């Protein structure tokens, strides 16, 4: 390391000295640590920006209908390649329908296939499930309905004791059967080959024979006015029976369901005790939940790789 020293006559002397090796290593580590933190902050900031843009694209399509790639690129001041990637990601989540040259509203009469629903936002559904499981007491009686998020809730409940569960979901029953301490009731009815759901009037009639502490339900779409929607009439009447016969209703849903259209009305947010999700809902929805007295639980965000607390 080089330093300059000026004497009283103004003569400058250059002194060269060597820092202890430990100091040098410490400075290098600080620089590396700073670069890592800066990179992590940049990735997190970029993720927030992308998430915000995706949500705004969905809102634009919902309010204005079909949007062209060029118009969206101009609106957000990004490249058309960026918009194409955004639209492909949103279409994979079922939040929009992808068309040549742009995007439009998703179908309100058909849900995405179960194999895709299982893996879309899996990490978010697991965080939601952990939050729900923490609020389910031991020795509780539960309804659990059809859905990929409720299946993750079932897995998160495996460490509980003495639960009594009524379900119209074969996958939920299979997961919960890993805990031999649980008592599980599977409803009668017609089995859907695609996702293991059990639906129909026979299912509804059996659900009406029980009164459970908590009904844990998933949903396909939540309208801005708080109405809850799904795609299949036979499934809807079963979810309505669960809401009707549960002392408390826990609604579990990831952020993509806000504003998503579906055909059949299940009920209203006023019938829900608590909402569990992975991201804060739109401000208007948050205000509605507060006005209705619905408890809002937002799962903590996923930590970026390498950002674990030291």
Tab-separated table of C-alpha atoms in Angstrom:
chain	number	residue	atom	x	y	z
A	1	UNK	CA	0.000	0.000	0.000
A	2	UNK	CA	1.393	3.495	-0.892
A	3	UNK	CA	0.899	6.660	1.189
A	4	UNK	CA	2.194	10.235	0.783
A	5	UNK	CA	3.688	12.258	3.701
A	6	UNK	CA	4.377	16.019	3.397
A	7	UNK	CA	7.059	17.522	5.666
A	8	UNK	CA	7.208	21.119	6.915
A	9	UNK	CA	9.157	22.240	3.831
A	10	UNK	CA	6.519	20.865	1.539
A	11	UNK	CA	8.584	17.886	0.418
A	12	UNK	CA	6.479	14.886	-0.318
A	13	UNK	CA	7.796	11.489	0.568
A	14	UNK	CA	6.239	8.297	-0.742
A	15	UNK	CA	6.090	5.474	1.756
A	16	UNK	CA	5.330	1.920	0.756
A	17	UNK	CA	4.156	-0.530	3.362
A	18	UNK	CA	2.352	-3.862	3.372
A	19	UNK	CA	-0.896	-4.522	5.198
A	20	UNK	CA	-1.019	-7.664	7.306
A	21	UNK	CA	-2.326	-10.529	5.195
A	22	UNK	CA	-5.350	-10.950	7.451
A	23	UNK	CA	-6.314	-7.325	6.758
A	24	UNK	CA	-6.046	-7.898	3.035
A	25	UNK	CA	-8.190	-10.997	3.217
A	26	UNK	CA	-10.728	-9.108	5.327
A	27	UNK	CA	-10.950	-6.275	2.786
A	28	UNK	CA	-11.339	-8.776	-0.059
A	29	UNK	CA	-14.080	-10.596	1.812
A	30	UNK	CA	-15.879	-7.318	2.490
A	31	UNK	CA	-15.735	-6.453	-1.207
A	32	UNK	CA	-17.019	-9.915	-2.180
A	33	UNK	CA	-19.768	-9.749	0.450
A	34	UNK	CA	-20.761	-6.270	-0.779
A	35	UNK	CA	-20.887	-7.467	-4.377
A	36	UNK	CA	-23.041	-10.454	-3.347
A	37	UNK	CA	-25.427	-8.235	-1.399
A	38	UNK	CA	-25.644	-5.814	-4.327
A	39	UNK	CA	-26.383	-8.671	-6.744
A	40	UNK	CA	-29.065	-10.080	-4.419
A	41	UNK	CA	-30.659	-6.641	-4.019
A	42	UNK	CA	-30.645	-6.195	-7.798
A	43	UNK	CA	-32.264	-9.604	-8.363
A	44	UNK	CA	-34.917	-8.874	-5.718
A	45	UNK	CA	-35.607	-5.420	-7.207
A	46	UNK	CA	-35.855	-6.928	-10.692
A	47	UNK	CA	-38.250	-9.604	-9.404
A	48	UNK	CA	-40.484	-6.968	-7.758
A	49	UNK	CA	-40.518	-4.904	-10.980
A	50	UNK	CA	-41.432	-7.945	-13.079
A	51	UNK	CA	-44.162	-9.030	-10.652
A	52	UNK	CA	-45.653	-5.539	-10.672
A	53	UNK	CA	-45.617	-5.438	-14.484
A	54	UNK	CA	-47.271	-8.858	-14.748
A	55	UNK	CA	-50.064	-7.787	-12.399
A	56	UNK	CA	-50.621	-4.599	-14.386
A	57	UNK	CA	-50.753	-6.537	-17.666
A	58	UNK	CA	-53.501	-8.738	-16.211
A	59	UNK	CA	-55.381	-5.634	-15.041
A	60	UNK	CA	-55.096	-4.017	-18.487
A	61	UNK	CA	-56.380	-7.132	-20.248
A	62	UNK	CA	-59.242	-7.428	-17.763
A	63	UNK	CA	-60.319	-3.801	-18.200
A	64	UNK	CA	-59.640	-3.250	-21.926
A	65	UNK	CA	-59.736	-6.716	-23.479
A	66	UNK	CA	-57.234	-7.826	-26.118
A	67	UNK	CA	-53.869	-6.073	-25.894
A	68	UNK	CA	-51.187	-6.202	-28.590
A	69	UNK	CA	-47.548	-6.896	-27.790
A	70	UNK	CA	-46.484	-3.588	-29.350
A	71	UNK	CA	-49.006	-1.604	-27.304
A	72	UNK	CA	-47.888	-3.280	-24.068
A	73	UNK	CA	-44.204	-2.737	-24.880
A	74	UNK	CA	-44.909	0.952	-25.458
A	75	UNK	CA	-47.024	1.235	-22.300
A	76	UNK	CA	-44.312	-0.247	-20.059
A	77	UNK	CA	-41.348	1.141	-22.040
A	78	UNK	CA	-39.757	-2.303	-22.423
A	79	UNK	CA	-38.816	-4.430	-25.410
A	80	UNK	CA	-41.300	-6.615	-27.258
A	81	UNK	CA	-39.143	-9.601	-26.287
A	82	UNK	CA	-39.742	-8.778	-22.612
A	83	UNK	CA	-43.506	-8.545	-23.187
A	84	UNK	CA	-43.521	-11.876	-25.046
A	85	UNK	CA	-41.829	-13.530	-22.068
A	86	UNK	CA	-44.328	-11.892	-19.714
A	87	UNK	CA	-47.313	-13.044	-21.756
A	88	UNK	CA	-45.978	-16.592	-22.021
A	89	UNK	CA	-45.504	-16.729	-18.240
A	90	UNK	CA	-49.003	-15.369	-17.574
A	91	UNK	CA	-50.564	-17.795	-20.064
A	92	UNK	CA	-48.775	-20.710	-18.374
A	93	UNK	CA	-50.384	-19.627	-15.092
A	94	UNK	CA	-53.819	-19.367	-16.708
A	95	UNK	CA	-54.079	-15.638	-15.963
A	96	UNK	CA	-54.469	-14.633	-19.625
A	97	UNK	CA	-55.040	-16.324	-22.979
A	98	UNK	CA	-52.159	-16.000	-25.421
A	99	UNK	CA	-52.968	-15.136	-29.022
A	100	UNK	CA	-50.845	-14.308	-32.021
A	101	UNK	CA	-49.622	-10.771	-31.555
A	102	UNK	CA	-51.008	-10.242	-28.058
A	103	UNK	CA	-53.167	-11.491	-25.200
A	104	UNK	CA	-56.805	-11.542	-24.115
A	105	UNK	CA	-58.992	-12.676	-21.259
A	106	UNK	CA	-58.617	-16.295	-20.093
A	107	UNK	CA	-61.469	-18.745	-20.457
A	108	UNK	CA	-64.182	-18.445	-17.822
A	109	UNK	CA	-65.552	-21.931	-18.528
A	110	UNK	CA	-62.481	-24.156	-18.352
A	111	UNK	CA	-59.721	-24.534	-15.761
A	112	UNK	CA	-56.159	-25.506	-16.668
A	113	UNK	CA	-55.373	-29.214	-16.488
A	114	UNK	CA	-54.515	-30.699	-13.100
A	115	UNK	CA	-50.936	-31.674	-14.028
A	116	UNK	CA	-50.154	-27.993	-14.642
A	117	UNK	CA	-52.077	-26.745	-11.598
A	118	UNK	CA	-49.996	-29.003	-9.354
A	119	UNK	CA	-46.701	-27.372	-10.303
A	120	UNK	CA	-47.694	-23.749	-11.003
A	121	UNK	CA	-46.657	-21.600	-8.015
A	122	UNK	CA	-45.809	-24.724	-6.022
A	123	UNK	CA	-43.428	-22.898	-3.670
A	124	UNK	CA	-46.073	-20.228	-2.994
A	125	UNK	CA	-48.685	-22.897	-2.240
A	126	UNK	CA	-46.290	-24.595	0.170
A	127	UNK	CA	-45.711	-21.317	2.033
A	128	UNK	CA	-49.473	-20.747	2.217
A	129	UNK	CA	-49.952	-24.296	3.498
A	130	UNK	CA	-47.410	-23.824	6.285
A	131	UNK	CA	-49.247	-20.678	7.389
A	132	UNK	CA	-52.602	-22.485	7.461
A	133	UNK	CA	-51.219	-25.501	9.337
A	134	UNK	CA	-49.923	-23.201	12.075
A	135	UNK	CA	-53.512	-21.986	12.675
A	136	UNK	CA	-55.097	-25.453	12.830
A	137	UNK	CA	-55.222	-26.729	16.417
A	138	UNK	CA	-54.620	-30.308	17.464
A	139	UNK	CA	-57.740	-32.508	17.714
A	140	UNK	CA	-59.652	-30.325	15.262
A	141	UNK	CA	-62.271	-31.544	12.806
A	142	UNK	CA	-61.769	-30.354	9.240
A	143	UNK	CA	-63.347	-30.258	5.818
A	144	UNK	CA	-60.782	-30.106	2.998
A	145	UNK	CA	-61.984	-29.701	-0.571
A	146	UNK	CA	-60.562	-30.181	-4.063
A	147	UNK	CA	-57.500	-28.242	-5.204
A	148	UNK	CA	-53.742	-28.262	-5.577
A	149	UNK	CA	-53.333	-25.728	-2.735
A	150	UNK	CA	-55.499	-27.722	-0.328
A	151	UNK	CA	-53.372	-30.772	-1.133
A	152	UNK	CA	-50.321	-28.842	0.044
A	153	UNK	CA	-52.229	-27.925	3.205
A	154	UNK	CA	-52.871	-31.626	3.808
A	155	UNK	CA	-49.149	-32.318	3.550
A	156	UNK	CA	-48.362	-29.468	5.950
A	157	UNK	CA	-50.777	-30.970	8.510
A	158	UNK	CA	-48.987	-34.321	8.755
A	159	UNK	CA	-47.211	-33.394	11.997
A	160	UNK	CA	-50.510	-32.682	13.770
A	161	UNK	CA	-52.202	-35.136	16.109
A	162	UNK	CA	-55.750	-36.469	16.402
A	163	UNK	CA	-57.231	-34.650	13.432
A	164	UNK	CA	-60.585	-35.742	12.046
A	165	UNK	CA	-60.893	-34.910	8.345
A	166	UNK	CA	-63.804	-35.123	5.910
A	167	UNK	CA	-62.708	-34.687	2.316
A	168	UNK	CA	-63.967	-35.051	-1.233
A	169	UNK	CA	-60.398	-35.186	-2.531
A	170	UNK	CA	-58.723	-38.586	-3.003
A	171	UNK	CA	-55.286	-36.962	-3.079
A	172	UNK	CA	-55.882	-35.271	0.275
A	173	UNK	CA	-57.041	-38.578	1.766
A	174	UNK	CA	-53.960	-40.380	0.445
A	175	UNK	CA	-51.584	-37.737	1.821
A	176	UNK	CA	-53.237	-37.631	5.247
A	177	UNK	CA	-53.279	-41.439	5.500
A	178	UNK	CA	-49.504	-41.245	6.075
A	179	UNK	CA	-50.339	-40.190	9.637
A	180	UNK	CA	-51.953	-43.211	11.270
A	181	UNK	CA	-53.263	-41.026	14.103
A	182	UNK	CA	-55.749	-39.256	11.812
A	183	UNK	CA	-59.300	-40.390	11.133
A	184	UNK	CA	-60.270	-39.672	7.539
A	185	UNK	CA	-63.713	-39.794	5.966
A	186	UNK	CA	-63.975	-39.840	2.163
A	187	UNK	CA	-67.312	-38.738	0.773
A	188	UNK	CA	-69.292	-40.718	-1.753
A	189	UNK	CA	-69.940	-39.449	-5.245
A	190	UNK	CA	-68.386	-39.448	-8.700
A	191	UNK	CA	-64.591	-39.500	-8.937
A	192	UNK	CA	-63.020	-37.173	-11.501
A	193	UNK	CA	-60.291	-39.138	-13.205
A	194	UNK	CA	-58.157	-36.083	-13.900
A	195	UNK	CA	-57.560	-34.809	-10.361
A	196	UNK	CA	-59.078	-37.260	-7.888
A	197	UNK	CA	-61.884	-34.921	-6.905
A	198	UNK	CA	-65.204	-36.410	-5.756
A	199	UNK	CA	-68.268	-34.381	-6.708
A	200	UNK	CA	-71.995	-34.458	-7.274
A	201	UNK	CA	-75.199	-34.418	-5.272
A	202	UNK	CA	-74.303	-37.570	-3.338
A	203	UNK	CA	-71.110	-35.831	-2.206
A	204	UNK	CA	-73.023	-32.725	-1.172
A	205	UNK	CA	-75.589	-34.774	0.754
A	206	UNK	CA	-72.836	-36.568	2.694
A	207	UNK	CA	-71.040	-33.317	3.513
A	208	UNK	CA	-74.323	-31.997	4.907
A	209	UNK	CA	-74.256	-34.801	7.517
A	210	UNK	CA	-71.200	-33.283	9.253
A	211	UNK	CA	-70.422	-30.161	11.242
A	212	UNK	CA	-66.679	-29.434	11.358
A	213	UNK	CA	-64.562	-26.894	13.218
A	214	UNK	CA	-62.820	-25.587	10.089
A	215	UNK	CA	-63.511	-25.822	6.376
A	216	UNK	CA	-60.349	-25.412	4.289
A	217	UNK	CA	-61.272	-24.560	0.714
A	218	UNK	CA	-59.514	-23.530	-2.470
A	219	UNK	CA	-61.088	-21.455	-5.212
A	220	UNK	CA	-60.530	-20.741	-8.918
A	221	UNK	CA	-61.367	-17.045	-9.029
A	222	UNK	CA	-62.108	-14.081	-6.752
A	223	UNK	CA	-64.007	-11.150	-8.209
A	224	UNK	CA	-63.315	-7.540	-7.236
A	225	UNK	CA	-66.570	-7.437	-5.240
A	226	UNK	CA	-65.489	-10.432	-3.133
A	227	UNK	CA	-67.554	-13.088	-4.888
A	228	UNK	CA	-65.912	-16.530	-5.136
A	229	UNK	CA	-66.067	-18.531	-8.380
A	230	UNK	CA	-65.224	-21.960	-9.758
A	231	UNK	CA	-65.664	-23.838	-13.035
A	232	UNK	CA	-67.608	-27.018	-12.318
A	233	UNK	CA	-71.197	-27.022	-11.016
A	234	UNK	CA	-70.830	-30.373	-9.244
A	235	UNK	CA	-67.723	-29.119	-7.459
A	236	UNK	CA	-69.377	-25.817	-6.581
A	237	UNK	CA	-72.280	-27.414	-4.717
A	238	UNK	CA	-69.762	-29.414	-2.650
A	239	UNK	CA	-67.772	-26.306	-1.734
A	240	UNK	CA	-71.032	-24.584	-0.790
A	241	UNK	CA	-71.874	-27.498	1.516
A	242	UNK	CA	-68.477	-27.185	3.209
A	243	UNK	CA	-68.983	-23.443	3.752
A	244	UNK	CA	-72.469	-24.104	5.079
A	245	UNK	CA	-71.355	-26.763	7.577
A	246	UNK	CA	-68.039	-25.357	8.844
A	247	UNK	CA	-67.851	-23.236	11.968
A	248	UNK	CA	-64.946	-21.325	10.404
A	249	UNK	CA	-63.868	-21.139	6.759
A	250	UNK	CA	-60.215	-20.819	5.737
A	251	UNK	CA	-59.844	-19.768	2.083
A	252	UNK	CA	-56.451	-20.722	0.618
A	253	UNK	CA	-55.404	-19.211	-2.698
A	254	UNK	CA	-52.346	-17.861	-4.452
A	255	UNK	CA	-52.264	-14.331	-5.848
A	256	UNK	CA	-53.205	-15.351	-9.407
A	257	UNK	CA	-56.832	-15.994	-8.387
A	258	UNK	CA	-57.595	-12.325	-7.691
A	259	UNK	CA	-59.552	-11.002	-10.672
A	260	UNK	CA	-59.475	-14.364	-12.469
A	261	UNK	CA	-62.801	-15.145	-14.181
A	262	UNK	CA	-64.708	-18.382	-13.647
A	263	UNK	CA	-68.278	-19.350	-14.491
A	264	UNK	CA	-69.992	-20.614	-11.321
A	265	UNK	CA	-70.522	-18.574	-8.160
A	266	UNK	CA	-69.562	-20.425	-4.972
A	267	UNK	CA	-70.276	-17.731	-2.407
A	268	UNK	CA	-68.940	-14.436	-1.084
A	269	UNK	CA	-65.952	-13.316	0.934
A	270	UNK	CA	-68.407	-12.451	3.724
A	271	UNK	CA	-68.710	-16.212	4.387
A	272	UNK	CA	-64.948	-16.562	4.908
A	273	UNK	CA	-63.270	-16.334	8.310
A	274	UNK	CA	-59.679	-16.008	7.095
A	275	UNK	CA	-57.889	-15.656	3.757
A	276	UNK	CA	-54.430	-17.185	3.282
A	277	UNK	CA	-52.392	-16.115	0.278
A	278	UNK	CA	-48.805	-15.585	-0.888
A	279	UNK	CA	-48.866	-11.886	-1.835
A	280	UNK	CA	-50.856	-8.879	-0.621
A	281	UNK	CA	-54.182	-8.648	-2.499
A	282	UNK	CA	-55.070	-5.545	-4.531
A	283	UNK	CA	-55.708	-2.527	-2.253
A	284	UNK	CA	-59.460	-2.551	-2.918
A	285	UNK	CA	-59.652	-6.206	-1.904
A	286	UNK	CA	-57.608	-5.559	1.241
A	287	UNK	CA	-60.048	-2.786	2.184
A	288	UNK	CA	-63.020	-5.083	1.530
A	289	UNK	CA	-61.546	-7.822	3.740
A	290	UNK	CA	-61.058	-5.325	6.560
A	291	UNK	CA	-64.639	-4.065	6.200
A	292	UNK	CA	-65.975	-7.652	6.326
A	293	UNK	CA	-63.803	-8.630	9.282
A	294	UNK	CA	-61.977	-11.315	7.285
A	295	UNK	CA	-58.518	-12.020	8.702
A	296	UNK	CA	-55.804	-11.679	6.042
A	297	UNK	CA	-52.688	-13.851	6.316
A	298	UNK	CA	-49.898	-13.320	3.769
A	299	UNK	CA	-47.166	-15.941	3.696
A	300	UNK	CA	-43.629	-14.556	3.994
A	301	UNK	CA	-41.820	-14.290	0.663
A	302	UNK	CA	-39.417	-16.916	-0.577
A	303	UNK	CA	-35.820	-16.032	0.294
A	304	UNK	CA	-33.525	-15.531	-2.724
A	305	UNK	CA	-30.771	-18.189	-3.055
A	306	UNK	CA	-27.758	-17.447	-0.892
A	307	UNK	CA	-29.560	-14.820	1.217
A	308	UNK	CA	-29.947	-16.865	4.405
A	309	UNK	CA	-29.324	-14.863	7.534
A	310	UNK	CA	-25.817	-15.264	8.943
